[in-house]
Amino acid sequence: MSYARFEGRCGHWDQAKEIMKRYANAYPSSKSFMRFAKWAEYEAKDVDLARTVYESALVELEPEESRQARVFGRFAAFEERQGEYERACVIYKHATKLLHLGQEGTQPPGEEEVSKWEQEKRNELYKAYISFEKKRGDKAGIEDIVITSQRAEYEKRVNADPQDYDAWFEYAKMEEENEIEGVDNASKVREVYERAIANVPPSMEEKQLWKRYIYLWIYYALYEELQQHDLDRASKIYDACIDLIPHSKFSFSKIWINAAKLHIRRKDLVSARKLLGKAIGLCGKERIFTEYIALELALGEVDRCRALYTNYLKQMPHNCRAWSKYADLEKSVGETERCRAIFELAVSQSALDMPEMLWKNYIDFEIEEGEGDNVRALFERLLEKTGHVKVWISFAQFEGTEVGKGVATARDTFQRAHDQMKEAGLKEERVLLLDAWRVFEKAKGDAESLAKVDAMLPRRVKRKRMRTDENGAELGWEEYFDYHFPDDGDSNAGNLKILEMAAKWKQAQQAQDSSSSSEDESDDED
């Protein structure tokens, strides 16, 4: 260095440069190259030579020397001083990718463990890059720094737990948002999804974990279809997912339905039908049938719908909703007898999940058809199976309509229901029945009939009873409300008589006490 400076003071700059080149070649290290570049910039005032030295340091030195943070830092700072901001930005970005700046805990491939001093220098370089972008960069550059930091966080999470599917979701979402904002990032998004779906759940028994995993495939396919508009690739993703699922253990109707709908959007109806048929065989869930039927119904294929409903009800004969939908289909196409036959077959099943809904739909169908005798027969059959008060009320209200036999028959039905519930001792049900009967008489009866029903209404009384646990041990007294009907037996009437007499005695006592207190007050005034 002293020799070169001597030649420089003598004005022999060409000889001084040769001396510095000999020095750098004799001691090929980052330290010697940095000294050479600094000398060329500040003493020789040769910017091109300084840039050449920095570039040579990155290319000619050994990796352990060239991959030092201070080399990139000084090179970028040099370009920034010269006003070459684009060059400086390129250097910073190259250093960020090469040294994994901003990704703590991530080691560049093929590099030995970084010393503490070098790690501090790299952190300083990354801070300088951030500061540079804030001063000289645009919005995209600043966002790239933020995304790089976020990417490092997600990499840390997924490396720690490859089955953390929530982290994979967030990672892929971040890459997608980056792409939406103008950066062509499709390859990165696909890479994240491919890495994510490669982490198959280890156990075939954890269906909840599989459910999260399957949604990775769904999101991947939706990304290809909606963002990249690549329907063929999305279809292949669905096919690969379906092949991967252990259908002997469990299956997922959503993946089948999404794949079939994609075939429809591709205008490949044959493939959609084949896939849904395969889904019925391997999955057989209710949603598969309903979606397949909805597809065929939209296409006007009634015969196909009938065949599907037949298979549907063979697998699920207890499903009242399926029976009702099948009957509605036949009613919509004007097949009244078919509809009635389906309802008859449905109510004859030994086990149903919602029989009340099925019977109601059957009765409503016959009412719409104006078949009063059929409706009446259905109510009678239903009352043989269940004597529920709501069935009696509906029966009586039906008789009061135009399809029924009239108000008189409705009153007889109410009376039949009342007598049966009285005989069974169902007090709560009798109250509900009488309330409905009273509303009916207000709407369609006269004052005399309404008064008759009012006379049948019960009186609400408060009583006490002993509470017991499951073993029969007494837990104490509790109060409850009971109903006393005017036409109940003499024992209840006698009990009510005693209660009425007790209430009157209590009122008399209170009146007597109040009169005595008023007399005492008048004597005190005298």
Short mmCIF file of C-alpha atoms in Angstrom, two decimals:
data_model
loop_
_atom_site.label_atom_id
_atom_site.label_comp_id
_atom_site.label_asym_id
_atom_site.label_seq_id
_atom_site.Cartn_x
_atom_site.Cartn_y
_atom_site.Cartn_z
CA MET A 1 0.00 0.00 0.00
CA SER A 2 2.84 2.44 0.85
CA TYR A 3 4.64 1.59 -2.40
CA ALA A 4 1.49 2.28 -4.44
CA ARG A 5 0.84 5.52 -2.61
CA PHE A 6 4.45 6.61 -3.30
CA GLU A 7 3.99 6.01 -7.02
CA GLY A 8 0.72 7.89 -6.86
CA ARG A 9 2.33 10.91 -5.23
CA CYS A 10 4.91 10.87 -8.04
CA GLY A 11 2.08 10.88 -10.57
CA HIS A 12 2.81 7.35 -11.85
CA TRP A 13 -0.75 6.03 -11.53
CA ASP A 14 -0.37 3.22 -14.03
CA GLN A 15 2.54 1.78 -12.06
CA ALA A 16 0.60 2.27 -8.79
CA LYS A 17 -2.35 0.29 -10.18
CA GLU A 18 -0.01 -2.53 -11.26
CA ILE A 19 1.45 -2.65 -7.77
CA MET A 20 -2.04 -2.95 -6.21
CA LYS A 21 -2.93 -5.70 -8.66
CA ARG A 22 0.24 -7.60 -7.69
CA TYR A 23 -0.72 -7.10 -4.03
CA ALA A 24 -4.26 -8.51 -4.56
CA ASN A 25 -2.91 -11.49 -6.52
CA ALA A 26 -0.27 -12.22 -3.87
CA TYR A 27 -2.79 -12.09 -1.02
CA PRO A 28 -6.15 -13.23 -2.51
CA SER A 29 -8.53 -12.43 0.33
CA SER A 30 -11.55 -10.25 0.84
CA LYS A 31 -9.47 -7.91 2.98
CA SER A 32 -6.89 -7.24 0.22
CA PHE A 33 -9.55 -6.79 -2.45
CA MET A 34 -11.49 -4.35 -0.28
CA ARG A 35 -8.30 -2.33 0.31
CA PHE A 36 -7.61 -2.30 -3.42
CA ALA A 37 -11.14 -1.11 -4.23
CA LYS A 38 -11.03 1.59 -1.57
CA TRP A 39 -7.65 2.83 -2.86
CA ALA A 40 -8.94 2.90 -6.45
CA GLU A 41 -12.02 4.91 -5.46
CA TYR A 42 -10.58 7.47 -3.07
CA GLU A 43 -6.90 7.84 -4.08
CA ALA A 44 -6.70 6.80 -7.73
CA LYS A 45 -10.16 8.28 -8.43
CA ASP A 46 -10.78 5.41 -10.84
CA VAL A 47 -14.43 4.35 -10.39
CA ASP A 48 -14.32 1.75 -13.14
CA LEU A 49 -11.27 0.08 -11.59
CA ALA A 50 -12.96 0.03 -8.16
CA ARG A 51 -16.07 -1.59 -9.66
CA THR A 52 -13.91 -4.16 -11.45
CA VAL A 53 -12.15 -5.03 -8.19
CA TYR A 54 -15.46 -5.54 -6.37
CA GLU A 55 -16.75 -7.74 -9.18
CA SER A 56 -13.52 -9.73 -9.21
CA ALA A 57 -13.82 -10.29 -5.47
CA LEU A 58 -17.22 -11.92 -5.96
CA VAL A 59 -16.09 -14.06 -8.87
CA GLU A 60 -12.41 -14.98 -8.27
CA LEU A 61 -12.19 -15.46 -4.51
CA GLU A 62 -12.98 -18.71 -2.71
CA PRO A 63 -16.59 -19.06 -1.47
CA GLU A 64 -15.59 -18.59 2.18
CA GLU A 65 -14.07 -15.24 1.19
CA SER A 66 -16.53 -14.03 -1.45
CA ARG A 67 -19.65 -14.91 0.56
CA GLN A 68 -18.85 -12.49 3.34
CA ALA A 69 -21.45 -9.90 4.19
CA ARG A 70 -18.94 -7.04 4.24
CA VAL A 71 -18.01 -7.69 0.56
CA PHE A 72 -21.61 -7.21 -0.55
CA GLY A 73 -22.13 -4.34 1.86
CA ARG A 74 -19.17 -2.34 0.63
CA PHE A 75 -19.91 -3.08 -3.00
CA ALA A 76 -23.54 -1.92 -2.62
CA ALA A 77 -22.47 1.16 -0.66
CA PHE A 78 -19.93 1.98 -3.42
CA GLU A 79 -22.62 1.82 -6.13
CA GLU A 80 -24.96 3.90 -4.01
CA ARG A 81 -22.28 6.58 -3.62
CA GLN A 82 -21.86 6.64 -7.37
CA GLY A 83 -25.60 7.12 -7.87
CA GLU A 84 -26.02 3.66 -9.43
CA TYR A 85 -29.09 2.75 -7.40
CA GLU A 86 -30.24 -0.03 -9.71
CA ARG A 87 -26.85 -1.72 -9.46
CA ALA A 88 -26.94 -1.36 -5.67
CA CYS A 89 -30.43 -2.88 -5.55
CA VAL A 90 -29.28 -5.85 -7.63
CA ILE A 91 -26.33 -6.42 -5.29
CA TYR A 92 -28.57 -6.30 -2.21
CA LYS A 93 -31.05 -8.74 -3.73
CA HIS A 94 -28.28 -11.11 -4.78
CA ALA A 95 -26.86 -11.04 -1.25
CA THR A 96 -30.31 -11.61 0.21
CA LYS A 97 -30.86 -14.76 -1.83
CA LEU A 98 -27.29 -16.06 -1.55
CA LEU A 99 -26.86 -15.49 2.19
CA HIS A 100 -30.55 -15.94 3.18
CA LEU A 101 -30.66 -12.54 4.76
CA GLY A 102 -33.58 -11.92 7.08
CA GLN A 103 -34.04 -15.67 7.57
CA GLU A 104 -32.60 -16.35 10.96
CA GLY A 105 -31.95 -20.00 11.65
CA THR A 106 -31.80 -20.85 7.92
CA GLN A 107 -28.42 -22.05 6.68
CA PRO A 108 -27.49 -21.52 2.99
CA PRO A 109 -26.99 -24.91 1.28
CA GLY A 110 -23.38 -26.14 1.12
CA GLU A 111 -22.12 -23.59 3.67
CA GLU A 112 -20.52 -24.37 6.99
CA GLU A 113 -21.86 -22.98 10.23
CA VAL A 114 -21.69 -19.19 10.27
CA SER A 115 -19.71 -17.52 13.02
CA LYS A 116 -21.35 -15.11 15.40
CA TRP A 117 -19.36 -12.19 13.99
CA GLU A 118 -20.38 -13.02 10.41
CA GLN A 119 -24.03 -13.40 11.46
CA GLU A 120 -23.94 -9.92 12.98
CA LYS A 121 -22.50 -8.54 9.73
CA ARG A 122 -25.26 -10.23 7.76
CA ASN A 123 -27.90 -8.72 10.02
CA GLU A 124 -26.30 -5.31 9.50
CA LEU A 125 -26.32 -5.89 5.72
CA TYR A 126 -30.02 -6.78 5.80
CA LYS A 127 -30.80 -3.64 7.80
CA ALA A 128 -28.84 -1.61 5.25
CA TYR A 129 -30.90 -3.22 2.48
CA ILE A 130 -34.14 -2.27 4.23
CA SER A 131 -32.89 1.28 4.73
CA PHE A 132 -31.88 1.47 1.07
CA GLU A 133 -35.31 0.30 -0.12
CA LYS A 134 -37.05 2.81 2.11
CA LYS A 135 -34.96 5.64 0.67
CA ARG A 136 -34.43 4.59 -2.93
CA GLY A 137 -36.76 1.67 -3.65
CA ASP A 138 -40.34 1.52 -4.84
CA LYS A 139 -43.40 -0.11 -3.26
CA ALA A 140 -42.65 -3.48 -4.85
CA GLY A 141 -39.13 -3.53 -3.43
CA ILE A 142 -40.28 -2.77 0.10
CA GLU A 143 -42.99 -5.41 -0.12
CA ASP A 144 -40.45 -7.91 -1.38
CA ILE A 145 -38.44 -7.41 1.80
CA VAL A 146 -41.52 -7.95 3.95
CA ILE A 147 -42.49 -11.05 1.99
CA THR A 148 -39.00 -12.46 2.34
CA SER A 149 -39.23 -12.09 6.10
CA GLN A 150 -42.68 -13.69 6.20
CA ARG A 151 -41.49 -16.51 3.99
CA ALA A 152 -38.68 -17.22 6.44
CA GLU A 153 -41.18 -17.42 9.32
CA TYR A 154 -43.40 -19.88 7.48
CA GLU A 155 -40.40 -21.97 6.46
CA LYS A 156 -39.41 -22.18 10.09
CA ARG A 157 -42.92 -23.32 11.10
CA VAL A 158 -43.35 -25.96 8.40
CA ASN A 159 -39.87 -27.33 8.94
CA ALA A 160 -40.56 -27.69 12.65
CA ASP A 161 -43.89 -29.49 12.02
CA PRO A 162 -44.60 -30.67 8.45
CA GLN A 163 -48.15 -31.68 9.52
CA ASP A 164 -48.98 -28.12 10.59
CA TYR A 165 -51.46 -27.67 7.76
CA ASP A 166 -52.61 -24.28 9.04
CA ALA A 167 -49.07 -22.99 8.48
CA TRP A 168 -49.13 -24.38 4.94
CA PHE A 169 -52.48 -22.67 4.31
CA GLU A 170 -51.10 -19.32 5.45
CA TYR A 171 -47.86 -19.80 3.53
CA ALA A 172 -49.68 -20.53 0.27
CA LYS A 173 -52.12 -17.68 0.86
CA MET A 174 -49.23 -15.26 1.33
CA GLU A 175 -47.66 -16.37 -1.95
CA GLU A 176 -51.01 -16.03 -3.74
CA GLU A 177 -51.53 -12.50 -2.45
CA ASN A 178 -48.04 -11.60 -3.60
CA GLU A 179 -48.93 -12.87 -7.05
CA ILE A 180 -52.20 -10.89 -7.16
CA GLU A 181 -50.31 -7.70 -6.47
CA GLY A 182 -48.46 -7.96 -9.77
CA VAL A 183 -45.58 -10.39 -9.26
CA ASP A 184 -45.54 -13.50 -11.42
CA ASN A 185 -45.36 -15.95 -8.56
CA ALA A 186 -47.15 -19.02 -9.92
CA SER A 187 -44.12 -21.27 -9.62
CA LYS A 188 -43.63 -20.33 -5.97
CA VAL A 189 -47.30 -20.91 -5.14
CA ARG A 190 -47.23 -24.29 -6.84
CA GLU A 191 -44.03 -25.21 -5.05
CA VAL A 192 -45.61 -24.44 -1.66
CA TYR A 193 -48.73 -26.46 -2.47
CA GLU A 194 -46.68 -29.38 -3.81
CA ARG A 195 -44.54 -29.43 -0.68
CA ALA A 196 -47.65 -29.20 1.49
CA ILE A 197 -49.56 -32.08 -0.10
CA ALA A 198 -46.46 -34.25 0.10
CA ASN A 199 -46.93 -34.37 3.89
CA VAL A 200 -49.58 -37.09 4.06
CA PRO A 201 -51.04 -37.67 7.55
CA PRO A 202 -49.18 -40.62 9.11
CA SER A 203 -52.27 -42.26 10.62
CA MET A 204 -55.33 -43.55 8.78
CA GLU A 205 -57.45 -43.18 11.93
CA GLU A 206 -57.19 -39.40 12.44
CA LYS A 207 -59.97 -38.24 10.14
CA GLN A 208 -59.89 -34.66 11.46
CA LEU A 209 -56.23 -34.34 10.46
CA TRP A 210 -57.06 -35.81 7.06
CA LYS A 211 -59.85 -33.27 6.68
CA ARG A 212 -57.38 -30.40 7.05
CA TYR A 213 -55.03 -32.16 4.63
CA ILE A 214 -57.77 -32.63 2.00
CA TYR A 215 -58.51 -28.91 2.06
CA LEU A 216 -54.92 -28.29 0.91
CA TRP A 217 -55.75 -30.23 -2.25
CA ILE A 218 -59.02 -28.33 -2.68
CA TYR A 219 -57.33 -24.94 -2.31
CA TYR A 220 -54.61 -26.03 -4.72
CA ALA A 221 -57.17 -27.04 -7.34
CA LEU A 222 -59.17 -23.84 -6.84
CA TYR A 223 -55.99 -21.79 -7.27
CA GLU A 224 -55.23 -23.49 -10.58
CA GLU A 225 -58.80 -23.02 -11.78
CA LEU A 226 -59.57 -19.50 -10.59
CA GLN A 227 -56.16 -17.82 -10.64
CA GLN A 228 -54.30 -19.65 -13.40
CA HIS A 229 -57.41 -20.68 -15.39
CA ASP A 230 -55.85 -24.10 -15.92
CA LEU A 231 -58.84 -26.44 -15.67
CA ASP A 232 -56.94 -29.50 -16.88
CA ARG A 233 -54.32 -29.13 -14.17
CA ALA A 234 -57.03 -28.59 -11.54
CA SER A 235 -58.77 -31.78 -12.69
CA LYS A 236 -55.54 -33.75 -12.38
CA ILE A 237 -55.10 -32.41 -8.83
CA TYR A 238 -58.57 -33.65 -7.87
CA ASP A 239 -57.88 -37.06 -9.43
CA ALA A 240 -54.60 -37.41 -7.55
CA CYS A 241 -56.31 -36.50 -4.28
CA ILE A 242 -59.12 -39.04 -4.83
CA ASP A 243 -56.55 -41.77 -5.50
CA LEU A 244 -54.75 -40.91 -2.27
CA ILE A 245 -57.74 -41.03 0.12
CA PRO A 246 -58.16 -44.37 1.98
CA HIS A 247 -61.80 -44.89 0.97
CA SER A 248 -62.00 -48.16 2.90
CA LYS A 249 -61.57 -46.15 6.12
CA PHE A 250 -63.35 -42.91 5.26
CA SER A 251 -64.04 -40.59 2.37
CA PHE A 252 -64.90 -36.95 1.77
CA SER A 253 -67.94 -36.00 -0.27
CA LYS A 254 -66.66 -32.46 -0.87
CA ILE A 255 -63.70 -33.58 -2.94
CA TRP A 256 -65.92 -35.79 -5.13
CA ILE A 257 -68.48 -33.03 -5.67
CA ASN A 258 -65.88 -30.36 -6.44
CA ALA A 259 -64.19 -32.65 -8.95
CA ALA A 260 -67.51 -33.47 -10.66
CA LYS A 261 -68.51 -29.81 -10.86
CA LEU A 262 -65.15 -29.03 -12.43
CA HIS A 263 -65.87 -31.61 -15.14
CA ILE A 264 -69.19 -29.88 -15.76
CA ARG A 265 -67.46 -26.52 -16.11
CA ARG A 266 -65.12 -28.19 -18.59
CA LYS A 267 -68.29 -29.31 -20.44
CA ASP A 268 -67.40 -32.95 -19.88
CA LEU A 269 -70.73 -34.36 -18.67
CA VAL A 270 -69.72 -37.99 -19.27
CA SER A 271 -66.72 -37.72 -16.94
CA ALA A 272 -68.83 -35.98 -14.31
CA ARG A 273 -71.40 -38.79 -14.33
CA LYS A 274 -68.69 -41.46 -14.17
CA LEU A 275 -67.04 -39.73 -11.25
CA LEU A 276 -70.29 -39.31 -9.30
CA GLY A 277 -71.16 -42.94 -9.97
CA LYS A 278 -67.77 -43.96 -8.62
CA ALA A 279 -68.36 -41.69 -5.63
CA ILE A 280 -71.64 -43.47 -4.83
CA GLY A 281 -69.81 -46.79 -4.82
CA LEU A 282 -66.81 -45.68 -2.73
CA CYS A 283 -68.28 -42.91 -0.60
CA GLY A 284 -72.07 -43.34 -0.64
CA LYS A 285 -72.81 -40.27 1.45
CA GLU A 286 -76.13 -38.43 1.30
CA ARG A 287 -74.61 -35.30 -0.20
CA ILE A 288 -73.27 -37.28 -3.17
CA PHE A 289 -76.78 -38.46 -4.00
CA THR A 290 -78.37 -35.03 -3.58
CA GLU A 291 -75.78 -33.30 -5.77
CA TYR A 292 -75.98 -35.98 -8.46
CA ILE A 293 -79.80 -35.82 -8.45
CA ALA A 294 -79.71 -32.01 -8.62
CA LEU A 295 -77.42 -32.27 -11.67
CA GLU A 296 -79.69 -34.70 -13.50
CA LEU A 297 -82.79 -32.75 -12.54
CA ALA A 298 -81.27 -29.57 -13.97
CA LEU A 299 -80.68 -31.47 -17.20
CA GLY A 300 -84.28 -32.74 -17.20
CA GLU A 301 -83.27 -36.40 -16.89
CA VAL A 302 -86.22 -37.62 -14.80
CA ASP A 303 -85.56 -41.32 -15.42
CA ARG A 304 -81.98 -40.94 -14.22
CA CYS A 305 -83.28 -39.14 -11.13
CA ARG A 306 -85.63 -42.05 -10.42
CA ALA A 307 -82.79 -44.53 -10.71
CA LEU A 308 -80.64 -42.44 -8.36
CA TYR A 309 -83.45 -42.14 -5.81
CA THR A 310 -83.90 -45.90 -5.96
CA ASN A 311 -80.23 -46.49 -5.11
CA TYR A 312 -80.35 -43.68 -2.57
CA LEU A 313 -83.28 -45.25 -0.69
CA LYS A 314 -81.79 -48.74 -0.90
CA GLN A 315 -78.81 -47.48 1.06
CA MET A 316 -80.82 -45.19 3.38
CA PRO A 317 -84.41 -46.47 3.71
CA HIS A 318 -84.77 -44.56 6.99
CA ASN A 319 -84.16 -41.16 5.37
CA CYS A 320 -87.49 -39.34 5.39
CA ARG A 321 -86.08 -36.34 3.55
CA ALA A 322 -85.09 -38.57 0.64
CA TRP A 323 -88.56 -40.14 0.50
CA SER A 324 -90.18 -36.69 0.52
CA LYS A 325 -87.90 -35.36 -2.22
CA TYR A 326 -88.61 -38.42 -4.37
CA ALA A 327 -92.34 -37.90 -3.93
CA ASP A 328 -91.99 -34.19 -4.74
CA LEU A 329 -90.20 -35.13 -7.96
CA GLU A 330 -93.09 -37.34 -9.07
CA LYS A 331 -95.62 -34.68 -8.08
CA SER A 332 -93.73 -32.05 -10.08
CA VAL A 333 -93.98 -34.13 -13.25
CA GLY A 334 -97.70 -34.84 -12.68
CA GLU A 335 -97.31 -38.49 -11.61
CA THR A 336 -99.90 -38.44 -8.80
CA GLU A 337 -100.22 -42.21 -8.44
CA ARG A 338 -96.45 -42.65 -8.38
CA CYS A 339 -96.22 -39.97 -5.70
CA ARG A 340 -98.90 -41.67 -3.59
CA ALA A 341 -97.22 -45.05 -4.00
CA ILE A 342 -93.87 -43.61 -2.85
CA PHE A 343 -95.48 -42.12 0.25
CA GLU A 344 -97.20 -45.43 1.01
CA LEU A 345 -93.91 -47.29 0.68
CA ALA A 346 -92.20 -44.71 2.85
CA VAL A 347 -94.66 -44.81 5.79
CA SER A 348 -94.53 -48.60 5.76
CA GLN A 349 -90.82 -48.62 6.66
CA SER A 350 -90.03 -50.08 10.07
CA ALA A 351 -87.51 -47.37 11.02
CA LEU A 352 -87.62 -43.70 10.01
CA ASP A 353 -85.52 -40.79 11.22
CA MET A 354 -88.26 -38.13 10.97
CA PRO A 355 -91.63 -39.90 10.59
CA GLU A 356 -93.63 -36.82 11.63
CA MET A 357 -92.25 -34.89 8.64
CA LEU A 358 -93.06 -37.74 6.27
CA TRP A 359 -96.64 -38.16 7.51
CA LYS A 360 -97.20 -34.41 7.35
CA ASN A 361 -95.98 -34.26 3.74
CA TYR A 362 -98.19 -37.22 2.82
CA ILE A 363 -101.25 -35.60 4.42
CA ASP A 364 -100.49 -32.22 2.81
CA PHE A 365 -100.21 -33.94 -0.56
CA GLU A 366 -103.66 -35.53 -0.20
CA ILE A 367 -105.13 -32.21 0.95
CA GLU A 368 -103.71 -30.49 -2.13
CA GLU A 369 -105.28 -33.22 -4.25
CA GLY A 370 -108.62 -32.65 -2.51
CA GLU A 371 -108.89 -36.27 -1.37
CA GLY A 372 -110.68 -35.79 1.95
CA ASP A 373 -111.34 -39.49 2.54
CA ASN A 374 -107.67 -40.32 1.99
CA VAL A 375 -106.65 -37.58 4.42
CA ARG A 376 -109.08 -38.86 7.02
CA ALA A 377 -107.80 -42.42 6.59
CA LEU A 378 -104.21 -41.21 6.98
CA PHE A 379 -105.04 -39.39 10.21
CA GLU A 380 -106.73 -42.51 11.58
CA ARG A 381 -103.69 -44.63 10.66
CA LEU A 382 -101.37 -42.12 12.23
CA LEU A 383 -103.42 -42.03 15.44
CA GLU A 384 -103.06 -45.79 15.70
CA LYS A 385 -99.29 -45.31 15.75
CA THR A 386 -99.22 -42.25 18.00
CA GLY A 387 -101.91 -40.42 19.97
CA HIS A 388 -99.99 -37.18 20.08
CA VAL A 389 -102.10 -34.12 20.83
CA LYS A 390 -100.80 -32.24 17.79
CA VAL A 391 -102.06 -34.99 15.51
CA TRP A 392 -105.53 -34.72 17.07
CA ILE A 393 -105.51 -30.93 16.72
CA SER A 394 -104.45 -31.15 13.05
CA PHE A 395 -107.12 -33.78 12.42
CA ALA A 396 -109.86 -31.64 13.97
CA GLN A 397 -108.72 -28.50 12.16
CA PHE A 398 -108.71 -30.42 8.87
CA GLU A 399 -112.33 -31.48 9.39
CA GLY A 400 -113.23 -27.81 9.73
CA THR A 401 -111.84 -26.94 6.29
CA GLU A 402 -113.52 -27.17 2.90
CA VAL A 403 -111.97 -30.57 2.23
CA GLY A 404 -113.23 -31.90 5.59
CA LYS A 405 -116.77 -32.78 6.64
CA GLY A 406 -117.49 -29.54 8.48
CA VAL A 407 -117.55 -27.85 11.87
CA ALA A 408 -119.71 -30.50 13.52
CA THR A 409 -117.29 -33.29 12.62
CA ALA A 410 -114.40 -31.12 13.81
CA ARG A 411 -116.14 -30.75 17.21
CA ASP A 412 -116.65 -34.50 17.38
CA THR A 413 -112.95 -35.00 16.68
CA PHE A 414 -111.99 -32.57 19.43
CA GLN A 415 -114.34 -34.37 21.80
CA ARG A 416 -112.87 -37.80 20.89
CA ALA A 417 -109.39 -36.49 21.56
CA HIS A 418 -110.46 -34.96 24.86
CA ASP A 419 -112.08 -38.19 26.05
CA GLN A 420 -109.02 -40.28 25.19
CA MET A 421 -106.61 -37.91 26.92
CA LYS A 422 -108.88 -37.71 29.96
CA GLU A 423 -108.91 -41.47 30.16
CA ALA A 424 -105.09 -41.59 29.83
CA GLY A 425 -104.64 -38.85 32.45
CA LEU A 426 -102.72 -36.50 30.14
CA LYS A 427 -103.40 -33.13 31.73
CA GLU A 428 -100.86 -31.00 29.84
CA GLU A 429 -102.08 -32.40 26.52
CA ARG A 430 -105.70 -31.75 27.49
CA VAL A 431 -104.87 -28.10 28.16
CA LEU A 432 -103.23 -27.75 24.72
CA LEU A 433 -106.20 -29.45 23.09
CA LEU A 434 -108.75 -27.22 24.84
CA ASP A 435 -106.78 -24.08 23.91
CA ALA A 436 -106.80 -25.13 20.23
CA TRP A 437 -110.49 -26.05 20.49
CA ARG A 438 -111.27 -22.63 21.99
CA VAL A 439 -109.43 -20.85 19.14
CA PHE A 440 -111.37 -22.97 16.65
CA GLU A 441 -114.72 -22.05 18.25
CA LYS A 442 -113.80 -18.36 18.24
CA ALA A 443 -113.17 -18.56 14.51
CA LYS A 444 -116.00 -20.82 13.38
CA GLY A 445 -118.35 -21.40 16.31
CA ASP A 446 -120.96 -19.37 18.18
CA ALA A 447 -121.29 -18.04 21.72
CA GLU A 448 -122.92 -21.24 23.00
CA SER A 449 -120.21 -23.55 21.65
CA LEU A 450 -117.48 -21.23 22.93
CA ALA A 451 -119.07 -21.17 26.39
CA LYS A 452 -119.16 -24.96 26.40
CA VAL A 453 -115.41 -25.13 25.76
CA ASP A 454 -114.70 -22.41 28.34
CA ALA A 455 -116.58 -24.49 30.91
CA MET A 456 -114.19 -27.37 30.24
CA LEU A 457 -111.05 -25.29 30.86
CA PRO A 458 -109.10 -26.31 33.99
CA ARG A 459 -108.07 -24.36 37.03
CA ARG A 460 -104.33 -24.02 37.76
CA VAL A 461 -103.36 -24.89 41.36
CA LYS A 462 -100.04 -24.96 43.16
CA ARG A 463 -99.08 -28.17 44.99
CA LYS A 464 -96.11 -29.78 46.72
CA ARG A 465 -94.40 -33.09 46.19
CA MET A 466 -91.33 -34.88 47.47
CA ARG A 467 -88.32 -34.94 45.18
CA THR A 468 -86.30 -38.14 44.99
CA ASP A 469 -83.04 -39.13 43.32
CA GLU A 470 -82.31 -42.16 41.16
CA ASN A 471 -81.95 -44.40 44.21
CA GLY A 472 -85.25 -43.29 45.72
CA ALA A 473 -83.71 -41.13 48.47
CA GLU A 474 -85.74 -38.08 49.44
CA LEU A 475 -84.27 -34.71 48.40
CA GLY A 476 -86.90 -32.38 49.83
CA TRP A 477 -90.20 -30.81 48.92
CA GLU A 478 -90.79 -28.89 45.71
CA GLU A 479 -93.70 -26.87 44.42
CA TYR A 480 -95.35 -27.56 41.09
CA PHE A 481 -98.44 -26.49 39.18
CA ASP A 482 -101.27 -28.92 38.57
CA TYR A 483 -104.52 -28.63 36.66
CA HIS A 484 -107.99 -29.39 37.98
CA PHE A 485 -110.64 -29.97 35.35
CA PRO A 486 -114.33 -29.39 36.15
CA ASP A 487 -115.28 -32.85 34.94
CA ASP A 488 -112.61 -34.68 36.98
CA GLY A 489 -113.50 -37.22 39.69
CA ASP A 490 -114.93 -36.50 43.20
CA SER A 491 -111.58 -37.03 44.97
CA ASN A 492 -109.98 -34.15 43.10
CA ALA A 493 -113.11 -32.07 43.64
CA GLY A 494 -112.94 -32.77 47.39
CA ASN A 495 -109.28 -31.73 47.48
CA LEU A 496 -110.09 -28.55 45.58
CA LYS A 497 -113.01 -27.89 47.97
CA ILE A 498 -110.65 -28.08 50.95
CA LEU A 499 -108.23 -25.70 49.25
CA GLU A 500 -111.01 -23.23 48.51
CA MET A 501 -112.23 -23.35 52.12
CA ALA A 502 -108.66 -22.80 53.37
CA ALA A 503 -108.28 -19.80 51.08
CA LYS A 504 -111.57 -18.30 52.33
CA TRP A 505 -110.57 -18.85 55.97
CA LYS A 506 -107.24 -17.10 55.34
CA GLN A 507 -109.01 -14.13 53.76
CA ALA A 508 -111.41 -13.91 56.74
CA GLN A 509 -108.50 -13.96 59.17
CA GLN A 510 -106.75 -11.14 57.32
CA ALA A 511 -109.97 -9.06 57.32
CA GLN A 512 -110.44 -9.65 61.05
CA ASP A 513 -106.85 -8.65 61.84
CA SER A 514 -107.15 -5.44 59.81
CA SER A 515 -110.41 -4.45 61.59
CA SER A 516 -108.86 -5.06 65.03
CA SER A 517 -105.86 -2.89 64.21
CA SER A 518 -108.12 -0.02 63.06
CA GLU A 519 -110.15 -0.14 66.35
CA ASP A 520 -106.95 0.06 68.39
CA GLU A 521 -105.84 3.13 66.49
CA SER A 522 -109.19 4.91 67.17
CA ASP A 523 -108.95 4.17 70.96
CA ASP A 524 -105.46 5.70 71.05
CA GLU A 525 -106.78 8.90 69.45
CA ASP A 526 -109.51 9.23 72.11
#
